[in-house]
Amino acid sequence: MVHAISRRELAGLVGLGLAGLARGAGTTSRPPQSRGRVGLAPLPPGAGAARPDPVAAERAVSAALAACTGLASGRAAVEAMFAAEDTVGIKLNCLGGRGLSPHPELVGAFAALLRQRGIPSHRIIAFDRSSRELTRAGFNVRRDGGDWLCYGIDNDYDREPSTSGEIGSCFARLVSTTCTALVSFGIVKDHDLAGVSGGLKNLYGLIHNPNKYHDNNCDPYVADVLNHPYVRGKLRLTVLDGVTAQCHGGPAYRPDAVWPLGLIAASTDPLAADAWAWKVIDAERRRRGLPSLEEAKRPPRFLSTAERYGLGVGTPGAITEVRG
Amino acid sequence: MSPTLTRRELAAAACAGAAVALLPRSADAASPQVGDRIAAEDLPAREASWYRKLPESRVECQLCPRGCQVADAERGGCGVRENRGGTYYTLVHGVACTVHIDPIEKKPFFHVLPGAQALSYATAGCNVECKFCQNWEISQFRPEQAEARYLPPETLAQIARNNGVPLLSATYSEPVVFWEYVRDTAAAGRKVGLRSTVVSNGYIQEKPLKEVLPLLVAMKVDLKAFSERFYKDVVRGELKPVLKALEVIKASGTWFEIVVLLIPGLNDSEEEVRALTRWVKTNLGSEVPLHLTRFHPTYRLTNLPPTPLETMERAWQIAKAEGLAFAYMGNVPGHPGENTTCPGCGKKLIRRIGFEVLENTMAGAKCPQCKRSIPGVWS
Ligand SMILES: [Zn+2]
């Protein structure tokens, strides 16, 4: 709400934001990053519209986390990545509605691991741009109570824009101020302009003006969002719900373009997760006789830009897949 | 963009709710939606007027030169138009986030009914992203992010008429992105004797521009610089289509004025100002008013100083030396460059300070002394 805030209130908010940041910095533990490594675990889709079995979901998330870190269990991986003092923001991508959004069961399984780490429920916040999108995707929106919180940014952005490379944006206060750690919890799908919408394009939901940054296959803008200190400094993990994936016609859900990929992917390297998504999307496109993303003139160029920024390994041929 | 509107003024003007107080109580009581605050999830969607359908539920916007090709469930670069299953919708028709009555000099128009008030309105959104935008708090946001009220065209016209305001003005953010609202408001205003103006960046395709121009009494265009490089790096737009739009407006006969915001080190060189004024004179004629306005640091250009007065003076002298009959200075209150002087005999015709008209000695559309006609909309 741009106009509901007076200048004085604004000054107050900015002050609060800075204080929050300073507090956050004290609790941030550096995540171990296994560059180029993507952990994979199977989780076949249920028959028809069946939701994934919660036990199987928990097993798959744990296995993917263990595989991506090389640690013995999902629990150990979460312990290495997060501190008990962290406030963890889990950015979901619910644009695709019930048909193609992260499954609440998987988010719940991940949140359970965070709780086991000692992070209390009220400091585990799954979010997306709006509460309405979350509801549509089957999430139970709540600002208190439950095993983890779940709500939309709903226009709660910083009052002043902040610059990173080519972007100038107001970040969600959840990201700039509230959370000390971030997780990009996306899906595996084709995107009409970005090429791939996995963990990185999902980060567009952190800024107030993503519509400004769709030129040139979203390059360098996606990389610039990732490279912003709020994001680069806090993003610990990418999880991709690839139970069902979409190889064409994104970002909207398109029933004729989805296929049962049956995999959960996790990586502490945000580029590697997307590079893997690119690979599997192209493989499915090939199988269907569709041109590759490169041929379709929408390769996810932002990956090589982010790689140039030193943020990870974004070349599909250079990543290591580890099955859990 | 309205470079003369300060942040504080914007905040004062920003509450469209204030306009609701101006509404007659009875007429719209039966229509509860009019004047209501619009919840983010209740933006009214109306099919856009300028786009074409593409295969696979995609659309191509034909409103502004960006020509966004938009996939299903996505929005155009302006953030106010959305593809829903292959049909393109505007989400801002009647969705006013700013409504205010202010002097026409503020747009600035110096040759349109001096001293007249205009009911000025805007929605969220813009098709470019000027790093110096004074109104970024509405222009760079999506409609669900800016508090707005439902004020359909007829209601705006009614508010203006009930308050004795002769002009409607689409301004503040970027009217191109709410062009259907502009068109319908101008038409609704015309029915009750109101005239409409638009304050725009001129970054618009020819067809929608031509369709709406006949409904307007005047258009102000921000010519943001005279280099493609500036347009690319600082505006995220293009110069060429803006120059084309200016030629289209000129050919239409609709009155227009040009504003150039001079930013230190970015577009204020002698060569650039000279090239710009020469182009204006050659292609649009020497009688078009050119407002050279002073930059104040804002939005993403807070690292730059305000434009030095010497730079402003130099640019003003260049414009006059190049033969423009009506070169003005803006954002320099009290400067003689705010006045209208007769190019024929040098008589001071309209004296101004800021947005205020102190004295108007015009005899209709002519200089009272030498009888030279002064172009504009004077009655
Ligand atoms: Zn005269």
XYZ file of C-alpha atoms and ligand atoms in Angstrom:
704
model
C 0.000 0.000 0.000
C 2.061 2.874 -1.268
C -0.093 5.703 -0.060
C -1.248 4.558 3.302
C 2.117 5.334 4.862
C 3.230 8.810 5.832
C 6.785 10.003 5.423
C 7.319 9.821 9.159
C 6.036 6.276 9.285
C 8.289 5.520 6.381
C 11.317 6.814 8.240
C 10.315 4.591 11.141
C 10.019 1.574 8.912
C 13.378 2.137 7.297
C 14.954 2.372 10.736
C 13.266 -0.832 11.805
C 14.464 -2.543 8.664
C 18.054 -1.647 9.342
C 17.793 -2.790 12.939
C 16.286 -6.066 11.774
C 19.096 -6.559 9.334
C 21.745 -5.946 11.911
C 20.089 -8.438 14.211
C 19.811 -10.941 11.382
C 23.456 -10.677 10.515
C 24.423 -11.913 13.946
C 22.607 -15.196 13.580
C 23.544 -16.076 10.025
C 25.653 -19.192 9.740
C 27.455 -19.579 6.450
C 25.884 -22.400 4.489
C 28.133 -25.097 3.159
C 27.864 -24.870 -0.606
C 28.513 -27.939 -2.690
C 29.048 -26.223 -6.000
C 27.467 -27.904 -8.960
C 26.006 -30.725 -6.909
C 22.317 -31.602 -7.169
C 20.732 -34.183 -4.891
C 17.845 -36.169 -6.337
C 15.282 -38.423 -4.720
C 12.357 -40.243 -6.318
C 8.780 -39.388 -5.458
C 6.349 -40.691 -8.062
C 3.080 -38.809 -8.508
C 0.038 -40.420 -6.936
C -2.605 -41.854 -9.195
C -5.024 -39.278 -10.567
C -5.309 -36.234 -8.347
C -3.946 -38.033 -5.278
C -1.680 -35.964 -3.043
C 1.767 -37.366 -2.227
C 1.853 -39.595 0.828
C 3.314 -37.475 3.697
C 5.661 -40.242 4.806
C 6.998 -40.755 1.294
C 7.297 -36.959 0.916
C 9.377 -36.710 4.079
C 11.610 -39.550 2.950
C 12.150 -37.949 -0.465
C 12.956 -34.484 0.901
C 15.409 -35.963 3.417
C 17.065 -38.097 0.789
C 17.464 -35.196 -1.634
C 18.972 -32.986 1.080
C 21.372 -35.706 2.176
C 22.395 -36.353 -1.413
C 23.047 -32.719 -2.221
C 25.273 -32.201 0.819
C 26.889 -35.611 1.032
C 25.832 -35.827 4.661
C 24.282 -38.873 6.260
C 20.704 -37.623 6.517
C 18.345 -34.798 5.710
C 18.476 -33.842 9.333
C 22.252 -33.550 9.257
C 22.024 -31.490 6.078
C 19.559 -29.072 7.663
C 21.776 -28.811 10.738
C 24.678 -27.827 8.549
C 22.664 -25.232 6.689
C 20.568 -23.539 9.356
C 21.063 -22.348 12.904
C 18.438 -22.734 15.588
C 18.297 -18.932 15.777
C 17.426 -18.548 12.100
C 14.135 -17.255 10.797
C 13.675 -19.225 7.595
C 11.670 -17.882 4.664
C 10.586 -20.521 2.163
C 9.675 -18.887 -1.137
C 7.124 -20.982 -2.981
C 6.073 -20.639 -6.599
C 2.301 -20.992 -6.733
C 1.582 -19.246 -10.025
C 0.553 -22.569 -11.558
C -2.267 -23.125 -9.059
C -3.081 -26.583 -7.813
C -1.921 -28.147 -11.054
C 1.692 -27.058 -10.838
C 2.825 -25.658 -7.502
C 5.010 -27.155 -4.778
C 3.034 -29.739 -2.841
C 2.121 -28.634 0.700
C 3.139 -32.127 1.878
C 6.705 -31.525 0.694
C 6.885 -28.090 2.264
C 5.516 -29.609 5.441
C 8.192 -32.317 5.368
C 10.919 -29.711 4.975
C 9.434 -27.568 7.756
C 9.492 -30.653 10.022
C 13.241 -30.956 9.469
C 13.670 -27.293 10.381
C 11.711 -27.834 13.583
C 13.903 -30.802 14.402
C 16.802 -28.383 14.017
C 15.315 -26.382 16.866
C 13.745 -23.620 14.819
C 10.333 -22.852 16.319
C 7.209 -22.993 14.123
C 6.700 -19.232 14.170
C 10.119 -18.707 12.607
C 9.429 -20.973 9.654
C 7.553 -18.947 7.055
C 6.450 -20.365 3.715
C 5.396 -17.497 1.479
C 4.566 -16.328 -2.004
C 3.514 -13.024 -3.556
C -0.054 -13.150 -2.324
C -2.065 -15.114 0.168
C -4.614 -15.709 -2.534
C -2.105 -17.520 -4.729
C -1.146 -19.720 -1.789
C -4.765 -20.586 -1.088
C -5.378 -21.417 -4.728
C -2.419 -23.787 -4.686
C -3.856 -25.653 -1.707
C -1.931 -24.030 1.137
C -3.551 -23.178 4.420
C -2.758 -19.497 4.961
C -1.944 -18.642 8.589
C 0.050 -15.919 10.313
C 0.155 -17.771 13.598
C -0.385 -21.286 14.869
C 0.330 -24.559 13.098
C 3.654 -26.282 12.481
C 4.853 -23.497 10.210
C 3.508 -20.171 9.050
C 2.259 -19.573 5.552
C 1.209 -16.240 4.081
C 1.610 -13.872 1.163
C 3.883 -10.851 0.890
C 0.625 -9.031 0.180
C 2.359 -5.747 -0.652
C 4.584 -5.601 2.387
C 7.638 -4.335 0.513
C 10.486 -2.044 1.525
C 9.597 1.612 1.092
C 12.701 2.496 -0.889
C 14.140 0.726 -3.914
C 17.452 -1.001 -3.718
C 19.768 -1.597 -6.648
C 21.658 -4.660 -7.837
C 23.152 -4.558 -11.321
C 20.309 -3.653 -13.647
C 17.462 -4.036 -11.214
C 16.073 -1.393 -8.889
C 13.378 -2.853 -6.713
C 11.657 -2.782 -3.390
C 12.214 -6.157 -1.747
C 9.629 -7.942 0.345
C 10.254 -7.032 3.967
C 10.113 -10.733 4.715
C 13.359 -10.956 2.769
C 15.073 -7.688 3.683
C 14.132 -7.661 7.320
C 12.299 -10.629 8.805
C 14.187 -13.671 7.588
C 17.803 -14.523 8.257
C 17.781 -17.485 5.869
C 15.974 -18.164 2.595
C 15.008 -21.265 0.684
C 13.781 -21.158 -2.886
C 11.163 -23.887 -3.105
C 10.142 -24.009 -6.729
C 8.982 -26.395 -9.370
C 10.358 -27.593 -12.684
C 8.765 -25.834 -15.610
C 9.241 -24.143 -18.904
C 8.884 -20.371 -18.935
C 7.849 -18.474 -22.018
C 10.524 -15.787 -21.541
C 13.038 -17.040 -18.975
C 13.236 -20.512 -20.496
C 13.339 -22.259 -17.151
C 11.334 -21.415 -14.066
C 12.911 -23.387 -11.266
C 14.569 -21.943 -8.207
C 15.955 -18.716 -9.675
C 13.020 -17.301 -11.603
C 11.066 -17.995 -8.418
C 13.116 -15.219 -6.805
C 11.319 -12.643 -8.966
C 8.559 -13.005 -6.428
C 10.773 -11.275 -3.864
C 10.671 -7.915 -5.654
C 7.801 -5.541 -6.253
C 8.363 -4.989 -9.984
C 9.246 -8.256 -11.745
C 7.241 -7.237 -14.824
C 9.989 -4.705 -15.600
C 12.597 -7.413 -16.021
C 11.397 -9.813 -18.686
C 13.478 -8.512 -21.600
C 16.284 -10.556 -23.110
C 15.143 -13.839 -21.527
C 15.247 -12.142 -18.108
C 18.989 -11.778 -18.419
C 20.819 -10.331 -16.486
C 17.902 -9.487 -14.216
C 17.385 -12.913 -12.623
C 21.095 -13.054 -11.845
C 20.922 -9.507 -10.467
C 18.122 -10.431 -8.059
C 20.162 -13.420 -6.879
C 23.256 -11.244 -6.556
C 21.533 -8.720 -4.301
C 22.980 -8.956 -0.778
C 19.547 -9.731 0.688
C 19.344 -12.832 -1.478
C 22.935 -13.891 -2.039
C 23.630 -13.491 1.664
C 20.617 -15.464 2.841
C 19.761 -18.093 0.241
C 20.895 -21.397 1.730
C 19.077 -23.932 -0.352
C 17.004 -24.585 -3.453
C 14.417 -27.360 -3.488
C 12.538 -28.210 -6.679
C 9.317 -30.176 -6.536
C 9.616 -32.233 -9.690
C 6.890 -34.749 -8.899
C 5.137 -33.298 -11.911
C 7.023 -31.052 -14.325
C 6.054 -29.008 -17.373
C 8.109 -28.843 -20.539
C 6.194 -26.264 -22.557
C 3.683 -23.407 -22.341
C 4.769 -22.041 -18.956
C 4.522 -20.243 -16.695
C 0.786 -21.026 -16.657
C -0.232 -24.609 -15.915
C -0.847 -26.516 -19.112
C -2.187 -30.040 -18.626
C -1.005 -31.246 -22.039
C 2.582 -30.177 -21.349
C 3.154 -31.760 -17.944
C 4.756 -35.118 -17.349
C 5.402 -37.279 -14.282
C 9.071 -36.547 -13.646
C 8.816 -38.110 -10.174
C 11.879 -36.441 -8.636
C 12.687 -34.030 -5.830
C 15.844 -32.006 -6.431
C 17.845 -30.101 -3.840
C 20.994 -28.051 -4.069
C 22.914 -25.528 -2.040
C 24.040 -24.190 -5.426
C 21.049 -22.273 -6.819
C 22.462 -22.305 -10.324
C 23.039 -26.043 -10.356
C 19.414 -26.728 -9.437
C 18.224 -24.682 -12.420
C 20.839 -26.163 -14.722
C 19.449 -29.582 -13.818
C 15.885 -28.349 -14.473
C 17.008 -27.064 -17.878
C 18.453 -30.471 -18.649
C 15.324 -32.448 -17.788
C 13.023 -29.992 -19.533
C 15.083 -30.185 -22.705
C 15.159 -33.983 -22.480
C 11.368 -34.119 -22.302
C 11.035 -31.595 -25.129
C 13.313 -33.763 -27.259
C 11.208 -36.818 -26.438
C 8.114 -34.944 -27.623
C 9.756 -33.639 -30.758
C 9.755 -30.047 -29.539
C 12.697 -27.745 -30.265
C 15.193 -27.306 -27.440
C 14.920 -24.156 -25.326
C 17.947 -22.822 -27.176
C 16.234 -23.477 -30.527
C 13.020 -21.975 -29.176
C 15.056 -18.817 -28.452
C 14.575 -18.925 -24.728
C 17.624 -20.551 -23.179
C 17.959 -19.515 -19.528
C 20.760 -17.075 -20.311
C 20.692 -15.727 -16.779
C 22.482 -18.903 -15.678
C 25.699 -18.017 -17.464
C 25.463 -14.448 -16.166
C 25.028 -15.727 -12.606
C 27.937 -18.087 -13.205
C 30.034 -15.104 -14.287
C 29.052 -13.388 -11.048
C 30.570 -16.411 -9.280
C 27.293 -17.561 -7.763
C 27.493 -21.223 -8.722
C 27.633 -23.695 -11.597
C 24.998 -22.973 -14.217
C 26.148 -25.133 -17.106
C 24.069 -28.306 -17.431
C 27.068 -30.358 -18.544
C 29.088 -29.294 -15.515
C 26.735 -30.303 -12.720
C 26.922 -33.498 -10.690
C 23.721 -35.394 -9.991
C 23.725 -37.469 -6.847
C 20.853 -39.866 -6.275
C 19.676 -40.236 -2.712
C 5.568 11.429 -15.548
C 5.080 14.765 -13.919
C 8.555 16.005 -13.103
C 7.199 19.104 -11.423
C 5.305 17.164 -8.790
C 7.280 16.774 -5.608
C 7.084 13.712 -3.405
C 5.245 15.676 -0.767
C 2.752 17.007 -3.273
C 2.252 13.536 -4.589
C 1.511 12.244 -1.139
C -1.037 15.022 -0.722
C -2.550 14.301 -4.096
C -2.298 10.597 -3.772
C -5.391 9.752 -1.835
C -8.059 9.071 -4.375
C -10.333 8.704 -1.409
C -10.402 12.482 -1.121
C -12.113 12.620 -4.469
C -14.902 10.465 -3.154
C -15.817 13.249 -0.760
C -16.406 15.359 -3.843
C -18.978 12.901 -5.147
C -22.623 13.828 -4.965
C -24.238 11.725 -2.292
C -27.395 10.731 -4.090
C -26.461 9.870 -7.653
C -24.081 7.040 -6.933
C -25.605 5.773 -3.752
C -27.372 3.120 -5.780
C -24.089 1.997 -7.256
C -22.110 0.944 -4.215
C -19.020 0.004 -6.151
C -18.317 3.513 -7.380
C -15.869 5.218 -5.053
C -15.127 2.007 -3.198
C -11.597 1.048 -2.367
C -10.581 -1.819 -4.596
C -9.153 -4.865 -2.895
C -6.095 -6.383 -4.563
C -8.009 -9.483 -5.594
C -10.956 -7.515 -7.010
C -9.299 -5.532 -9.777
C -11.887 -5.203 -12.523
C -10.614 -6.837 -15.707
C -11.681 -5.324 -19.017
C -10.540 -6.604 -22.374
C -7.769 -4.434 -23.738
C -8.445 -2.472 -26.914
C -5.078 -2.780 -28.623
C -3.581 -6.263 -28.902
C -3.613 -9.320 -31.088
C -3.916 -12.972 -30.279
C -1.034 -15.322 -31.015
C -0.899 -19.126 -31.087
C -0.758 -21.091 -27.849
C -2.764 -18.561 -25.829
C -0.151 -15.865 -26.214
C -0.909 -12.240 -27.044
C 0.995 -9.306 -28.479
C 0.270 -5.915 -26.969
C -0.181 -3.229 -29.617
C -0.448 -0.274 -27.314
C 3.132 0.805 -26.755
C 6.253 0.258 -28.849
C 7.528 -2.401 -26.468
C 5.026 -4.702 -28.155
C 5.200 -7.188 -25.284
C 4.467 -10.758 -26.249
C 2.780 -12.099 -23.187
C 2.214 -15.726 -22.247
C -0.871 -16.941 -20.461
C -1.006 -15.869 -16.801
C 1.690 -13.255 -17.360
C 1.601 -9.462 -17.462
C 3.063 -7.000 -19.896
C 6.021 -4.840 -18.951
C 3.641 -2.152 -17.681
C 2.353 -4.514 -15.008
C -1.273 -3.473 -15.560
C -2.236 -5.753 -18.455
C -2.639 -9.465 -18.052
C -3.097 -12.412 -20.374
C -5.823 -14.695 -19.105
C -6.185 -17.731 -21.272
C -5.298 -15.895 -24.474
C -7.373 -12.770 -23.887
C -5.557 -9.615 -22.859
C -7.068 -7.489 -20.127
C -6.406 -4.087 -18.650
C -6.676 -4.190 -14.868
C -6.791 -0.417 -14.386
C -9.899 0.780 -16.200
C -11.551 2.983 -13.579
C -8.955 2.030 -10.990
C -7.702 5.456 -9.892
C -4.946 5.548 -7.330
C -4.510 9.305 -7.557
C -7.142 11.976 -8.120
C -6.537 15.625 -7.429
C -7.605 19.047 -8.596
C -4.619 21.186 -9.498
C -3.639 24.032 -11.829
C -2.998 23.233 -15.472
C 0.365 25.006 -15.122
C 1.508 22.080 -13.025
C 1.395 19.643 -15.966
C 2.993 21.948 -17.201
C 0.781 23.514 -19.859
C 1.529 27.208 -20.325
C -0.614 27.697 -23.402
C -3.804 26.008 -22.222
C -6.422 28.056 -20.341
C -3.955 29.844 -18.015
C -4.928 29.514 -14.387
C -7.562 26.857 -15.062
C -7.946 23.888 -12.760
C -7.776 20.307 -13.974
C -9.147 17.193 -12.369
C -6.029 15.080 -12.589
C -6.116 11.326 -12.324
C -3.829 8.334 -12.609
C -3.661 4.608 -12.154
C -0.648 2.563 -11.140
C 1.856 1.458 -13.748
C 4.192 2.707 -16.461
C 5.654 1.313 -19.660
C 9.173 2.579 -18.955
C 11.292 2.862 -15.846
C 12.957 6.258 -15.598
C 15.621 6.216 -12.960
C 14.598 9.799 -12.109
C 10.873 9.196 -11.814
C 9.265 11.609 -9.351
C 6.162 9.469 -9.140
C 7.740 6.037 -8.896
C 5.603 5.200 -5.892
C 2.690 4.769 -8.268
C 4.293 4.407 -11.692
C 6.586 1.551 -10.762
C 3.985 -0.486 -8.932
C 1.298 -2.866 -10.063
C -2.341 -1.906 -9.533
C -2.836 -4.334 -6.660
C 0.098 -2.685 -4.894
C -1.310 0.854 -4.880
C -4.353 1.848 -2.915
C -7.054 2.653 -5.439
C -10.706 3.512 -5.738
C -13.159 2.543 -8.396
C -13.858 5.778 -10.267
C -15.232 4.967 -13.724
C -14.992 7.600 -16.492
C -18.457 9.060 -15.924
C -17.697 9.516 -12.239
C -14.490 11.424 -12.937
C -16.380 13.686 -15.319
C -19.072 14.192 -12.739
C -16.574 15.096 -9.999
C -14.948 17.664 -12.307
C -18.250 19.157 -13.372
C -19.661 19.343 -9.865
C -16.571 21.229 -8.787
C -16.572 23.654 -11.685
C -13.332 22.283 -13.093
C -13.174 22.681 -16.892
C -10.399 20.199 -17.610
C -9.626 16.551 -17.089
C -6.001 15.509 -17.083
C -4.529 12.018 -17.225
C -1.150 12.413 -15.585
C 1.216 11.514 -12.697
C 2.083 7.925 -13.698
C 1.856 7.093 -17.437
C -1.489 7.481 -19.186
C -0.393 5.214 -22.046
C -0.801 2.204 -19.769
C -4.363 3.224 -18.922
C -5.195 4.414 -22.413
C -8.708 2.888 -22.545
C -9.529 4.739 -19.305
C -8.133 7.950 -20.835
C -10.216 7.458 -23.971
C -13.434 6.728 -22.128
C -12.921 9.519 -19.586
C -12.269 12.030 -22.356
C -15.432 10.869 -24.119
C -17.475 11.015 -20.917
C -16.077 14.477 -20.195
C -16.872 15.746 -23.659
C -20.522 14.764 -23.174
C -20.771 17.165 -20.230
C -18.673 19.956 -21.732
C -15.265 19.113 -20.261
C -11.998 19.134 -22.150
C -9.281 16.560 -21.677
C -5.522 16.705 -21.570
C -2.853 14.024 -21.279
C 0.621 14.205 -19.782
C 2.661 11.401 -21.252
C 6.052 10.053 -22.208
C 4.788 9.688 -25.784
C 5.974 6.092 -25.890
C 2.927 4.794 -27.701
C 2.099 3.113 -30.987
C 0.591 5.193 -33.747
C -2.834 3.558 -33.940
C -3.942 3.973 -30.314
C -2.494 7.486 -30.299
C -4.453 8.472 -33.396
C -7.637 6.973 -32.008
C -7.561 9.045 -28.839
C -6.057 12.343 -30.048
C -9.376 13.659 -31.441
C -10.804 13.433 -27.929
C -8.039 15.582 -26.432
C -7.638 19.313 -26.305
C -3.946 19.099 -25.488
C -1.125 16.664 -24.889
C 2.125 17.196 -23.063
C 5.005 14.947 -23.995
C 8.141 14.365 -21.967
C 11.020 14.209 -24.377
C 13.443 12.722 -21.928
C 16.624 13.264 -23.887
C 17.843 13.279 -27.451
C 19.872 10.095 -27.452
C 18.898 6.452 -27.797
C 21.578 5.629 -25.282
C 19.889 7.705 -22.575
C 16.545 6.156 -23.428
C 18.034 2.681 -23.167
C 20.122 3.163 -20.026
C 18.111 5.618 -17.974
C 14.552 5.232 -19.253
C 14.399 1.643 -20.497
C 12.602 2.856 -23.585
C 13.436 4.162 -27.060
C 13.728 7.655 -28.472
C 12.625 6.993 -32.040
C 8.997 6.046 -31.328
C 8.631 9.131 -29.114
C 9.811 11.389 -31.939
C 7.371 9.600 -34.230
C 4.542 10.161 -31.745
C 5.384 13.875 -31.598
C 5.103 14.081 -35.374
C 1.760 12.277 -35.254
C 0.467 14.714 -32.635
C 1.704 17.667 -34.664
C -0.033 16.358 -37.780
C -3.277 15.810 -35.869
C -3.589 19.477 -35.002
C -4.089 18.727 -31.298
C -2.276 21.294 -29.192
C 0.866 19.991 -27.526
C 3.780 21.131 -25.420
C 7.111 19.432 -24.738
C 8.991 19.035 -21.497
C 12.665 18.153 -21.220
C 14.007 17.383 -17.767
C 17.689 18.291 -17.749
C 19.799 15.946 -15.646
C 23.391 16.875 -14.856
C 25.852 14.908 -16.924
C 23.214 12.687 -18.515
C 21.328 14.789 -21.060
C 22.297 18.410 -20.458
C 25.259 18.871 -22.790
C 25.216 21.858 -25.083
C 25.369 19.598 -28.145
C 22.449 17.469 -27.056
C 20.245 20.435 -26.155
C 21.110 22.054 -29.461
C 20.357 18.906 -31.446
C 17.064 18.467 -29.614
C 15.875 22.011 -30.153
C 16.912 21.898 -33.804
C 14.940 18.708 -34.300
C 11.911 20.260 -32.624
C 12.083 23.366 -34.767
C 12.610 21.440 -38.002
C 10.000 18.765 -37.424
C 7.416 20.348 -35.160
C 7.886 24.037 -35.848
C 9.154 26.981 -33.873
C 5.863 27.680 -32.091
C 5.707 24.557 -29.903
C 6.377 25.445 -26.270
C 9.472 23.724 -24.894
C 9.746 23.501 -21.119
C 13.246 22.902 -19.840
C 12.872 21.721 -16.281
C 15.290 21.291 -13.468
C 16.128 17.886 -12.043
C 16.004 17.177 -8.322
C 17.543 13.933 -7.022
C 15.034 11.145 -6.570
C 14.304 7.433 -6.979
C 17.375 5.738 -8.442
C 19.305 8.938 -9.165
C 19.781 10.228 -5.665
C 23.532 10.302 -6.302
C 23.253 13.264 -8.668
C 22.967 16.930 -7.670
C 20.106 19.185 -8.779
C 20.727 20.696 -12.196
C 22.942 23.759 -11.785
C 21.179 27.001 -12.589
C 23.894 27.874 -15.128
C 23.097 24.708 -17.053
C 19.428 25.612 -17.067
C 20.178 29.127 -18.268
C 22.490 27.881 -20.993
C 19.901 25.431 -22.286
C 17.238 28.120 -22.244
C 19.467 30.463 -24.228
C 20.238 27.716 -26.742
C 16.542 26.969 -27.275
C 15.820 30.640 -27.870
C 18.868 31.130 -30.085
C 17.837 28.129 -32.168
C 14.599 29.917 -32.893
C 12.024 28.377 -30.580
C 9.491 31.092 -29.858
C 8.304 29.720 -26.530
C 11.128 28.286 -24.464
C 10.367 28.033 -20.766
C 12.153 27.154 -17.571
C 10.588 24.806 -15.053
C 11.279 24.028 -11.390
C 13.093 27.358 -11.050
C 10.441 29.484 -9.319
C 10.726 33.197 -9.920
C 12.910 32.869 -13.020
C 11.919 35.066 -15.987
C 11.863 31.844 -18.034
C 8.501 31.055 -16.434
C 6.820 33.951 -18.213
C 5.254 34.043 -21.650
C 6.702 36.809 -23.747
C 5.468 37.900 -27.161
C 8.003 36.850 -29.798
C 6.784 39.716 -31.973
C 7.251 42.742 -29.754
C 8.718 41.415 -26.539
C 5.710 42.293 -24.393
C 5.296 40.198 -21.255
C 2.003 38.412 -21.833
C 1.662 36.027 -18.890
C 3.616 36.377 -15.668
C 3.986 33.307 -13.499
C 5.659 32.124 -10.337
C 5.754 28.376 -10.081
C 2.276 27.140 -10.989
C 0.625 30.435 -10.233
C -0.452 32.932 -12.890
C 0.223 36.440 -11.538
C -0.877 38.403 -14.561
C -2.389 37.620 -17.945
C -2.521 40.454 -20.463
C -3.385 38.366 -23.523
C -6.105 39.701 -25.761
C -7.822 36.448 -26.623
C -5.277 34.488 -28.608
C -3.234 37.555 -29.511
C -0.648 39.893 -28.113
C -2.538 43.055 -27.083
C 0.331 45.218 -28.290
C 1.446 43.918 -31.690
C -1.532 41.618 -32.335
C 0.706 38.650 -33.114
C -1.236 35.470 -32.593
C 0.025 33.281 -29.818
C -0.635 29.579 -30.392
C -2.471 27.570 -27.772
C -5.891 26.911 -26.269
C -6.958 30.213 -24.782
C -10.714 29.996 -24.517
Zn 3.492 41.455 -29.312
